[in-house]
């Protein structure tokens, strides 16, 4: 007990040079704890603090945080509420005669209106995600004779590719002379991209030509635009993928790696992931944001000609080996679809499970992921002028009535090239499709329910080889890259055709 009493009475020994505290209350550490700054939520007073070590900058930062009136979540909620109120106002305008109702009847009417709005929003979301197909083809009205393709932008050499921005306000086109043009859809005002010097290109990653290539060629064969509109990718005979900044129209990067010409490009929707196909039979994956190489996909036995992708991590390609490949990138697997008797020239996604393709025998094929053979084939979709035609096109020369001086030579040597389906396109998330060849026509198609078949809609006259097609997301117009020669060669020629970008408006009921 005595020892215990001595322990209780013994005060703690402080460190040398320190003052001994008689109780916890005398300790400045615990005293500061009680005096720390506190926020009073009841009356929203300013934060008070007695901390002597707090700097003025920290206090100012806290004051700025307090001054923020709206967070990102609150802003999204405010915009959503405004959008809902706008939809409600539209519905009220339709029911102006019933607004005089009061009490229970009015509340029921408001509930029905909100239910209808919820269904509209759900349908829009499903259409945007691609899970439900928009019915646009049935709304397309027959074009009048006065309406037709009008040349929006002219090129000196054959146009090889066209692309549209996500909002359909701007377009891009390129040709065999290396010209890359950025233009406005409404006005047609164009601006040309300027290639930097060789020193700048090398600084951006350009490598010296290898193999049989002795010098670089700026001939462009393919292009793609990112969903956010920041990047434009181009590729061609120099075996590089070039990345451009759309805002400044400046060259920012050159991706080496392909051992053959870059023949096709596509961005995965909503991302900066870029896929490139080449004559070296490979598909490479790049990241435009980080400007890095990701991986390579192998599987084709011949040149890769066309590539397409949607939001899902899947890539669709066709090659000269008469096959179409669906690449499942995360699973590192692929599905191979074989053409019945001809070589496929072009392809595009309808949705994640259905695709469209065109072949060199003039056929257009509809495919489904569950079948290795086409679900539906439209034979002789683009008849060359050496074959029977309808009465309205039963003229010598090209099918739109123009007679060429070398028509007989083409009939003997290259008439089949005129019927090759060089391009196909689908209005995103809809049942409207188009195909183009060199026979003077662009054809519109309706994709039937459950992708059971293709139904022809209208023929749009356009003289020349249609090397590329692009629909507006709204379906209100169609863009075509037209040229005197096919995109990847010179096995056919329409000397009287114009090289440029043509636009055709589509009226929807």
mmCIF file of N, CA, C and O in Angstrom, residues 270-346:
data_model
loop_
_atom_site.group_PDB
_atom_site.id
_atom_site.type_symbol
_atom_site.label_atom_id
_atom_site.label_comp_id
_atom_site.label_asym_id
_atom_site.label_seq_id
_atom_site.Cartn_x
_atom_site.Cartn_y
_atom_site.Cartn_z
ATOM 1 N N UNK A 270 -17.439 7.375 -78.288
ATOM 2 C CA UNK A 270 -17.342 7.825 -76.909
ATOM 3 C C UNK A 270 -15.978 7.682 -76.294
ATOM 4 O O UNK A 270 -15.805 7.954 -75.100
ATOM 5 N N UNK A 271 -14.973 7.261 -77.059
ATOM 6 C CA UNK A 271 -13.633 7.061 -76.510
ATOM 7 C C UNK A 271 -12.590 7.655 -77.452
ATOM 8 O O UNK A 271 -12.900 8.101 -78.562
ATOM 9 N N UNK A 272 -11.343 7.634 -77.005
ATOM 10 C CA UNK A 272 -10.216 8.049 -77.832
ATOM 11 C C UNK A 272 -9.484 6.843 -78.403
ATOM 12 O O UNK A 272 -8.359 6.970 -78.890
ATOM 13 N N UNK A 273 -10.126 5.669 -78.373
ATOM 14 C CA UNK A 273 -9.526 4.445 -78.888
ATOM 15 C C UNK A 273 -9.659 4.414 -80.403
ATOM 16 O O UNK A 273 -10.759 4.552 -80.939
ATOM 17 N N UNK A 274 -8.547 4.219 -81.087
ATOM 18 C CA UNK A 274 -8.490 4.285 -82.546
ATOM 19 C C UNK A 274 -8.048 2.940 -83.100
ATOM 20 O O UNK A 274 -7.083 2.345 -82.609
ATOM 21 N N UNK A 275 -8.757 2.454 -84.132
ATOM 22 C CA UNK A 275 -8.419 1.202 -84.802
ATOM 23 C C UNK A 275 -7.995 1.513 -86.234
ATOM 24 O O UNK A 275 -8.637 2.308 -86.919
ATOM 25 N N UNK A 276 -6.934 0.861 -86.685
ATOM 26 C CA UNK A 276 -6.445 1.060 -88.053
ATOM 27 C C UNK A 276 -6.239 -0.289 -88.723
ATOM 28 O O UNK A 276 -5.739 -1.231 -88.105
ATOM 29 N N UNK A 277 -6.656 -0.387 -89.993
ATOM 30 C CA UNK A 277 -6.442 -1.588 -90.791
ATOM 31 C C UNK A 277 -5.501 -1.282 -91.931
ATOM 32 O O UNK A 277 -5.450 -0.158 -92.439
ATOM 33 N N UNK A 278 -4.751 -2.293 -92.365
ATOM 34 C CA UNK A 278 -3.690 -2.047 -93.341
ATOM 35 C C UNK A 278 -3.601 -3.178 -94.353
ATOM 36 O O UNK A 278 -4.146 -4.266 -94.179
ATOM 37 N N UNK A 279 -2.859 -2.901 -95.432
ATOM 38 C CA UNK A 279 -2.555 -3.928 -96.420
ATOM 39 C C UNK A 279 -1.598 -4.977 -95.866
ATOM 40 O O UNK A 279 -1.381 -5.997 -96.518
ATOM 41 N N UNK A 280 -1.027 -4.751 -94.692
ATOM 42 C CA UNK A 280 -0.153 -5.761 -94.083
ATOM 43 C C UNK A 280 -0.941 -6.833 -93.337
ATOM 44 O O UNK A 280 -0.369 -7.636 -92.600
ATOM 45 N N UNK A 281 -2.287 -6.820 -93.501
ATOM 46 C CA UNK A 281 -3.201 -7.839 -92.968
ATOM 47 C C UNK A 281 -3.438 -7.732 -91.465
ATOM 48 O O UNK A 281 -4.004 -8.635 -90.860
ATOM 49 N N UNK A 282 -3.018 -6.665 -90.847
ATOM 50 C CA UNK A 282 -3.175 -6.512 -89.401
ATOM 51 C C UNK A 282 -4.084 -5.344 -89.065
ATOM 52 O O UNK A 282 -4.294 -4.445 -89.874
ATOM 53 N N UNK A 283 -4.612 -5.376 -87.845
ATOM 54 C CA UNK A 283 -5.392 -4.267 -87.278
ATOM 55 C C UNK A 283 -4.681 -3.824 -86.014
ATOM 56 O O UNK A 283 -4.393 -4.654 -85.141
ATOM 57 N N UNK A 284 -4.378 -2.565 -85.918
ATOM 58 C CA UNK A 284 -3.680 -2.039 -84.740
ATOM 59 C C UNK A 284 -4.604 -1.120 -83.946
ATOM 60 O O UNK A 284 -5.472 -0.451 -84.508
ATOM 61 N N UNK A 285 -4.382 -1.105 -82.636
ATOM 62 C CA UNK A 285 -5.183 -0.300 -81.717
ATOM 63 C C UNK A 285 -4.289 0.764 -81.102
ATOM 64 O O UNK A 285 -3.184 0.463 -80.617
ATOM 65 N N UNK A 286 -4.767 2.018 -81.103
ATOM 66 C CA UNK A 286 -4.017 3.153 -80.585
ATOM 67 C C UNK A 286 -4.889 3.939 -79.602
ATOM 68 O O UNK A 286 -6.119 3.826 -79.614
ATOM 69 N N UNK A 287 -4.249 4.742 -78.790
ATOM 70 C CA UNK A 287 -4.966 5.671 -77.918
ATOM 71 C C UNK A 287 -4.604 7.084 -78.339
ATOM 72 O O UNK A 287 -3.448 7.508 -78.209
ATOM 73 N N UNK A 288 -5.584 7.813 -78.863
ATOM 74 C CA UNK A 288 -5.312 9.157 -79.377
ATOM 75 C C UNK A 288 -5.044 10.146 -78.251
ATOM 76 O O UNK A 288 -4.279 11.102 -78.437
ATOM 77 N N UNK A 289 -5.662 9.944 -77.094
ATOM 78 C CA UNK A 289 -5.476 10.878 -75.990
ATOM 79 C C UNK A 289 -4.061 10.783 -75.434
ATOM 80 O O UNK A 289 -3.387 11.788 -75.215
ATOM 81 N N UNK A 290 -3.611 9.549 -75.198
ATOM 82 C CA UNK A 290 -2.256 9.341 -74.670
ATOM 83 C C UNK A 290 -1.217 9.258 -75.773
ATOM 84 O O UNK A 290 -0.018 9.238 -75.489
ATOM 85 N N UNK A 291 -1.675 9.127 -77.024
ATOM 86 C CA UNK A 291 -0.797 9.022 -78.192
ATOM 87 C C UNK A 291 0.140 7.833 -78.048
ATOM 88 O O UNK A 291 1.363 7.947 -78.204
ATOM 89 N N UNK A 292 -0.465 6.678 -77.761
ATOM 90 C CA UNK A 292 0.310 5.467 -77.534
ATOM 91 C C UNK A 292 -0.262 4.317 -78.352
ATOM 92 O O UNK A 292 -1.434 4.322 -78.738
ATOM 93 N N UNK A 293 0.591 3.322 -78.575
ATOM 94 C CA UNK A 293 0.190 2.075 -79.224
ATOM 95 C C UNK A 293 -0.313 1.109 -78.158
ATOM 96 O O UNK A 293 0.246 1.041 -77.053
ATOM 97 N N UNK A 294 -1.383 0.359 -78.469
ATOM 98 C CA UNK A 294 -1.955 -0.571 -77.487
ATOM 99 C C UNK A 294 -1.679 -2.012 -77.871
ATOM 100 O O UNK A 294 -1.003 -2.730 -77.129
ATOM 101 N N UNK A 295 -2.182 -2.469 -79.025
ATOM 102 C CA UNK A 295 -1.978 -3.868 -79.403
ATOM 103 C C UNK A 295 -2.260 -4.051 -80.888
ATOM 104 O O UNK A 295 -2.688 -3.122 -81.585
ATOM 105 N N UNK A 296 -2.038 -5.287 -81.368
ATOM 106 C CA UNK A 296 -2.254 -5.646 -82.772
ATOM 107 C C UNK A 296 -3.127 -6.889 -82.844
ATOM 108 O O UNK A 296 -2.961 -7.816 -82.044
ATOM 109 N N UNK A 297 -4.050 -6.900 -83.809
ATOM 110 C CA UNK A 297 -4.934 -8.040 -84.036
ATOM 111 C C UNK A 297 -4.551 -8.698 -85.359
ATOM 112 O O UNK A 297 -4.404 -8.019 -86.372
ATOM 113 N N UNK A 298 -4.389 -10.031 -85.329
ATOM 114 C CA UNK A 298 -4.030 -10.786 -86.528
ATOM 115 C C UNK A 298 -5.126 -11.797 -86.837
ATOM 116 O O UNK A 298 -5.748 -12.350 -85.930
ATOM 117 N N UNK A 299 -5.355 -12.043 -88.121
ATOM 118 C CA UNK A 299 -6.357 -13.023 -88.491
ATOM 119 C C UNK A 299 -6.670 -13.023 -89.973
ATOM 120 O O UNK A 299 -6.981 -14.060 -90.544
ATOM 121 N N UNK A 300 -6.583 -11.865 -90.628
ATOM 122 C CA UNK A 300 -6.849 -11.797 -92.067
ATOM 123 C C UNK A 300 -5.682 -12.395 -92.848
ATOM 124 O O UNK A 300 -4.517 -12.263 -92.446
ATOM 125 N N UNK A 301 -6.013 -13.034 -93.969
ATOM 126 C CA UNK A 301 -4.999 -13.645 -94.825
ATOM 127 C C UNK A 301 -4.654 -12.778 -96.030
ATOM 128 O O UNK A 301 -3.833 -13.169 -96.851
ATOM 129 N N UNK A 302 -5.286 -11.611 -96.135
ATOM 130 C CA UNK A 302 -4.997 -10.687 -97.228
ATOM 131 C C UNK A 302 -5.257 -9.259 -96.742
ATOM 132 O O UNK A 302 -5.513 -9.038 -95.558
ATOM 133 N N UNK A 303 -5.200 -8.297 -97.676
ATOM 134 C CA UNK A 303 -5.307 -6.890 -97.293
ATOM 135 C C UNK A 303 -6.633 -6.594 -96.593
ATOM 136 O O UNK A 303 -7.685 -7.070 -97.000
ATOM 137 N N UNK A 304 -6.566 -5.798 -95.532
ATOM 138 C CA UNK A 304 -7.767 -5.315 -94.841
ATOM 139 C C UNK A 304 -8.253 -4.080 -95.586
ATOM 140 O O UNK A 304 -7.489 -3.142 -95.830
ATOM 141 N N UNK A 305 -9.543 -4.061 -95.942
ATOM 142 C CA UNK A 305 -10.072 -2.987 -96.780
ATOM 143 C C UNK A 305 -10.926 -1.982 -96.019
ATOM 144 O O UNK A 305 -10.841 -0.778 -96.267
ATOM 145 N N UNK A 306 -11.789 -2.446 -95.120
ATOM 146 C CA UNK A 306 -12.727 -1.566 -94.430
ATOM 147 C C UNK A 306 -12.837 -1.982 -92.971
ATOM 148 O O UNK A 306 -12.692 -3.167 -92.644
ATOM 149 N N UNK A 307 -13.113 -1.002 -92.114
ATOM 150 C CA UNK A 307 -13.229 -1.256 -90.675
ATOM 151 C C UNK A 307 -14.341 -0.377 -90.108
ATOM 152 O O UNK A 307 -14.612 0.711 -90.619
ATOM 153 N N UNK A 308 -14.997 -0.876 -89.054
ATOM 154 C CA UNK A 308 -16.061 -0.102 -88.408
ATOM 155 C C UNK A 308 -16.169 -0.541 -86.960
ATOM 156 O O UNK A 308 -15.808 -1.674 -86.606
ATOM 157 N N UNK A 309 -16.688 0.343 -86.106
ATOM 158 C CA UNK A 309 -16.881 0.023 -84.693
ATOM 159 C C UNK A 309 -17.999 0.888 -84.126
ATOM 160 O O UNK A 309 -18.306 1.954 -84.661
ATOM 161 N N UNK A 310 -18.597 0.415 -83.037
ATOM 162 C CA UNK A 310 -19.607 1.154 -82.301
ATOM 163 C C UNK A 310 -19.074 1.437 -80.905
ATOM 164 O O UNK A 310 -17.864 1.486 -80.691
ATOM 165 N N UNK A 311 -19.981 1.608 -79.932
ATOM 166 C CA UNK A 311 -19.555 1.924 -78.574
ATOM 167 C C UNK A 311 -18.939 0.717 -77.874
ATOM 168 O O UNK A 311 -18.044 0.856 -77.056
ATOM 169 N N UNK A 312 -19.439 -0.476 -78.198
ATOM 170 C CA UNK A 312 -18.930 -1.687 -77.576
ATOM 171 C C UNK A 312 -17.530 -1.992 -78.105
ATOM 172 O O UNK A 312 -17.170 -1.591 -79.215
ATOM 173 N N UNK A 313 -16.736 -2.725 -77.327
ATOM 174 C CA UNK A 313 -15.366 -3.045 -77.723
ATOM 175 C C UNK A 313 -15.370 -4.188 -78.734
ATOM 176 O O UNK A 313 -14.896 -5.291 -78.460
ATOM 177 N N UNK A 314 -15.939 -3.906 -79.890
ATOM 178 C CA UNK A 314 -15.958 -4.842 -80.997
ATOM 179 C C UNK A 314 -15.574 -4.102 -82.270
ATOM 180 O O UNK A 314 -15.918 -2.933 -82.429
ATOM 181 N N UNK A 315 -14.879 -4.797 -83.156
ATOM 182 C CA UNK A 315 -14.426 -4.201 -84.408
ATOM 183 C C UNK A 315 -14.838 -5.121 -85.551
ATOM 184 O O UNK A 315 -14.694 -6.349 -85.453
ATOM 185 N N UNK A 316 -15.350 -4.531 -86.625
ATOM 186 C CA UNK A 316 -15.769 -5.275 -87.810
ATOM 187 C C UNK A 316 -14.845 -4.917 -88.967
ATOM 188 O O UNK A 316 -14.640 -3.734 -89.248
ATOM 189 N N UNK A 317 -14.283 -5.926 -89.624
ATOM 190 C CA UNK A 317 -13.369 -5.687 -90.737
ATOM 191 C C UNK A 317 -13.687 -6.638 -91.888
ATOM 192 O O UNK A 317 -14.192 -7.744 -91.677
ATOM 193 N N UNK A 318 -13.369 -6.199 -93.116
ATOM 194 C CA UNK A 318 -13.425 -7.074 -94.287
ATOM 195 C C UNK A 318 -12.087 -6.977 -95.005
ATOM 196 O O UNK A 318 -11.394 -5.949 -94.948
ATOM 197 N N UNK A 319 -11.739 -8.071 -95.677
ATOM 198 C CA UNK A 319 -10.481 -8.111 -96.395
ATOM 199 C C UNK A 319 -10.629 -8.770 -97.748
ATOM 200 O O UNK A 319 -11.694 -9.301 -98.095
ATOM 201 N N UNK A 320 -9.544 -8.775 -98.507
ATOM 202 C CA UNK A 320 -9.561 -9.383 -99.833
ATOM 203 C C UNK A 320 -9.488 -10.906 -99.770
ATOM 204 O O UNK A 320 -9.450 -11.559 -100.805
ATOM 205 N N UNK A 321 -9.473 -11.459 -98.570
ATOM 206 C CA UNK A 321 -9.500 -12.913 -98.419
ATOM 207 C C UNK A 321 -10.927 -13.462 -98.392
ATOM 208 O O UNK A 321 -11.158 -14.595 -97.973
ATOM 209 N N UNK A 322 -11.911 -12.628 -98.804
ATOM 210 C CA UNK A 322 -13.316 -13.009 -98.886
ATOM 211 C C UNK A 322 -13.908 -13.306 -97.504
ATOM 212 O O UNK A 322 -14.845 -14.094 -97.391
ATOM 213 N N UNK A 323 -13.383 -12.696 -96.485
ATOM 214 C CA UNK A 323 -13.910 -12.916 -95.139
ATOM 215 C C UNK A 323 -14.215 -11.587 -94.459
ATOM 216 O O UNK A 323 -13.627 -10.546 -94.788
ATOM 217 N N UNK A 324 -15.140 -11.652 -93.510
ATOM 218 C CA UNK A 324 -15.433 -10.538 -92.617
ATOM 219 C C UNK A 324 -15.202 -11.024 -91.193
ATOM 220 O O UNK A 324 -15.680 -12.094 -90.814
ATOM 221 N N UNK A 325 -14.460 -10.253 -90.411
ATOM 222 C CA UNK A 325 -14.103 -10.651 -89.053
ATOM 223 C C UNK A 325 -14.772 -9.711 -88.050
ATOM 224 O O UNK A 325 -14.741 -8.489 -88.219
ATOM 225 N N UNK A 326 -15.357 -10.309 -87.027
ATOM 226 C CA UNK A 326 -15.867 -9.553 -85.883
ATOM 227 C C UNK A 326 -14.933 -9.818 -84.719
ATOM 228 O O UNK A 326 -14.864 -10.934 -84.195
ATOM 229 N N UNK A 327 -14.186 -8.782 -84.317
ATOM 230 C CA UNK A 327 -13.174 -8.925 -83.273
ATOM 231 C C UNK A 327 -13.777 -8.533 -81.921
ATOM 232 O O UNK A 327 -14.296 -7.437 -81.767
ATOM 233 N N UNK A 328 -13.702 -9.447 -80.958
ATOM 234 C CA UNK A 328 -14.093 -9.167 -79.583
ATOM 235 C C UNK A 328 -12.817 -8.868 -78.805
ATOM 236 O O UNK A 328 -12.118 -9.779 -78.362
ATOM 237 N N UNK A 329 -12.524 -7.589 -78.671
ATOM 238 C CA UNK A 329 -11.214 -7.167 -78.174
ATOM 239 C C UNK A 329 -10.955 -7.627 -76.740
ATOM 240 O O UNK A 329 -9.899 -8.201 -76.458
ATOM 241 N N UNK A 330 -11.861 -7.416 -75.769
ATOM 242 C CA UNK A 330 -11.547 -7.847 -74.396
ATOM 243 C C UNK A 330 -11.358 -9.357 -74.274
ATOM 244 O O UNK A 330 -10.495 -9.820 -73.523
ATOM 245 N N UNK A 331 -12.158 -10.141 -75.041
ATOM 246 C CA UNK A 331 -12.049 -11.591 -74.964
ATOM 247 C C UNK A 331 -10.904 -12.140 -75.798
ATOM 248 O O UNK A 331 -10.597 -13.337 -75.727
ATOM 249 N N UNK A 332 -10.265 -11.272 -76.597
ATOM 250 C CA UNK A 332 -9.175 -11.681 -77.486
ATOM 251 C C UNK A 332 -9.614 -12.833 -78.393
ATOM 252 O O UNK A 332 -8.907 -13.833 -78.569
ATOM 253 N N UNK A 333 -10.812 -12.684 -78.965
ATOM 254 C CA UNK A 333 -11.341 -13.707 -79.864
ATOM 255 C C UNK A 333 -11.950 -13.033 -81.084
ATOM 256 O O UNK A 333 -12.114 -11.807 -81.113
ATOM 257 N N UNK A 334 -12.293 -13.834 -82.096
ATOM 258 C CA UNK A 334 -12.861 -13.300 -83.323
ATOM 259 C C UNK A 334 -13.814 -14.307 -83.945
ATOM 260 O O UNK A 334 -13.652 -15.521 -83.790
ATOM 261 N N UNK A 335 -14.832 -13.769 -84.641
ATOM 262 C CA UNK A 335 -15.744 -14.579 -85.434
ATOM 263 C C UNK A 335 -15.464 -14.301 -86.898
ATOM 264 O O UNK A 335 -15.272 -13.147 -87.293
ATOM 265 N N UNK A 336 -15.437 -15.362 -87.712
ATOM 266 C CA UNK A 336 -15.110 -15.233 -89.129
ATOM 267 C C UNK A 336 -16.348 -15.559 -89.952
ATOM 268 O O UNK A 336 -16.964 -16.615 -89.775
ATOM 269 N N UNK A 337 -16.724 -14.622 -90.841
ATOM 270 C CA UNK A 337 -17.852 -14.799 -91.749
ATOM 271 C C UNK A 337 -17.303 -14.838 -93.171
ATOM 272 O O UNK A 337 -16.523 -13.962 -93.552
ATOM 273 N N UNK A 338 -17.745 -15.844 -93.943
ATOM 274 C CA UNK A 338 -17.202 -16.026 -95.284
ATOM 275 C C UNK A 338 -18.227 -15.657 -96.347
ATOM 276 O O UNK A 338 -19.384 -16.066 -96.268
ATOM 277 N N UNK A 339 -17.782 -14.883 -97.339
ATOM 278 C CA UNK A 339 -18.659 -14.493 -98.441
ATOM 279 C C UNK A 339 -18.964 -15.706 -99.303
ATOM 280 O O UNK A 339 -18.110 -16.584 -99.482
ATOM 281 N N UNK A 340 -20.166 -15.795 -99.872
ATOM 282 C CA UNK A 340 -20.549 -16.981 -100.656
ATOM 283 C C UNK A 340 -19.659 -17.217 -101.874
ATOM 284 O O UNK A 340 -19.177 -18.321 -102.080
ATOM 285 N N UNK A 341 -19.466 -16.181 -102.700
ATOM 286 C CA UNK A 341 -18.730 -16.429 -103.944
ATOM 287 C C UNK A 341 -17.867 -15.269 -104.387
ATOM 288 O O UNK A 341 -17.170 -15.377 -105.383
ATOM 289 N N UNK A 342 -17.921 -14.159 -103.683
ATOM 290 C CA UNK A 342 -17.230 -12.957 -104.155
ATOM 291 C C UNK A 342 -16.375 -12.360 -103.041
ATOM 292 O O UNK A 342 -16.416 -12.797 -101.898
ATOM 293 N N UNK A 343 -15.620 -11.353 -103.404
ATOM 294 C CA UNK A 343 -14.772 -10.656 -102.439
ATOM 295 C C UNK A 343 -15.517 -9.468 -101.858
ATOM 296 O O UNK A 343 -16.095 -8.658 -102.589
ATOM 297 N N UNK A 344 -15.513 -9.365 -100.541
ATOM 298 C CA UNK A 344 -16.177 -8.248 -99.876
ATOM 299 C C UNK A 344 -15.328 -6.999 -99.999
ATOM 300 O O UNK A 344 -14.097 -7.046 -99.870
ATOM 301 N N UNK A 345 -15.976 -5.868 -100.228
ATOM 302 C CA UNK A 345 -15.274 -4.604 -100.417
ATOM 303 C C UNK A 345 -15.467 -3.641 -99.253
ATOM 304 O O UNK A 345 -14.592 -2.835 -98.960
ATOM 305 N N UNK A 346 -16.612 -3.682 -98.587
ATOM 306 C CA UNK A 346 -16.912 -2.699 -97.547
ATOM 307 C C UNK A 346 -17.880 -3.310 -96.539
ATOM 308 O O UNK A 346 -18.550 -4.307 -96.821
#
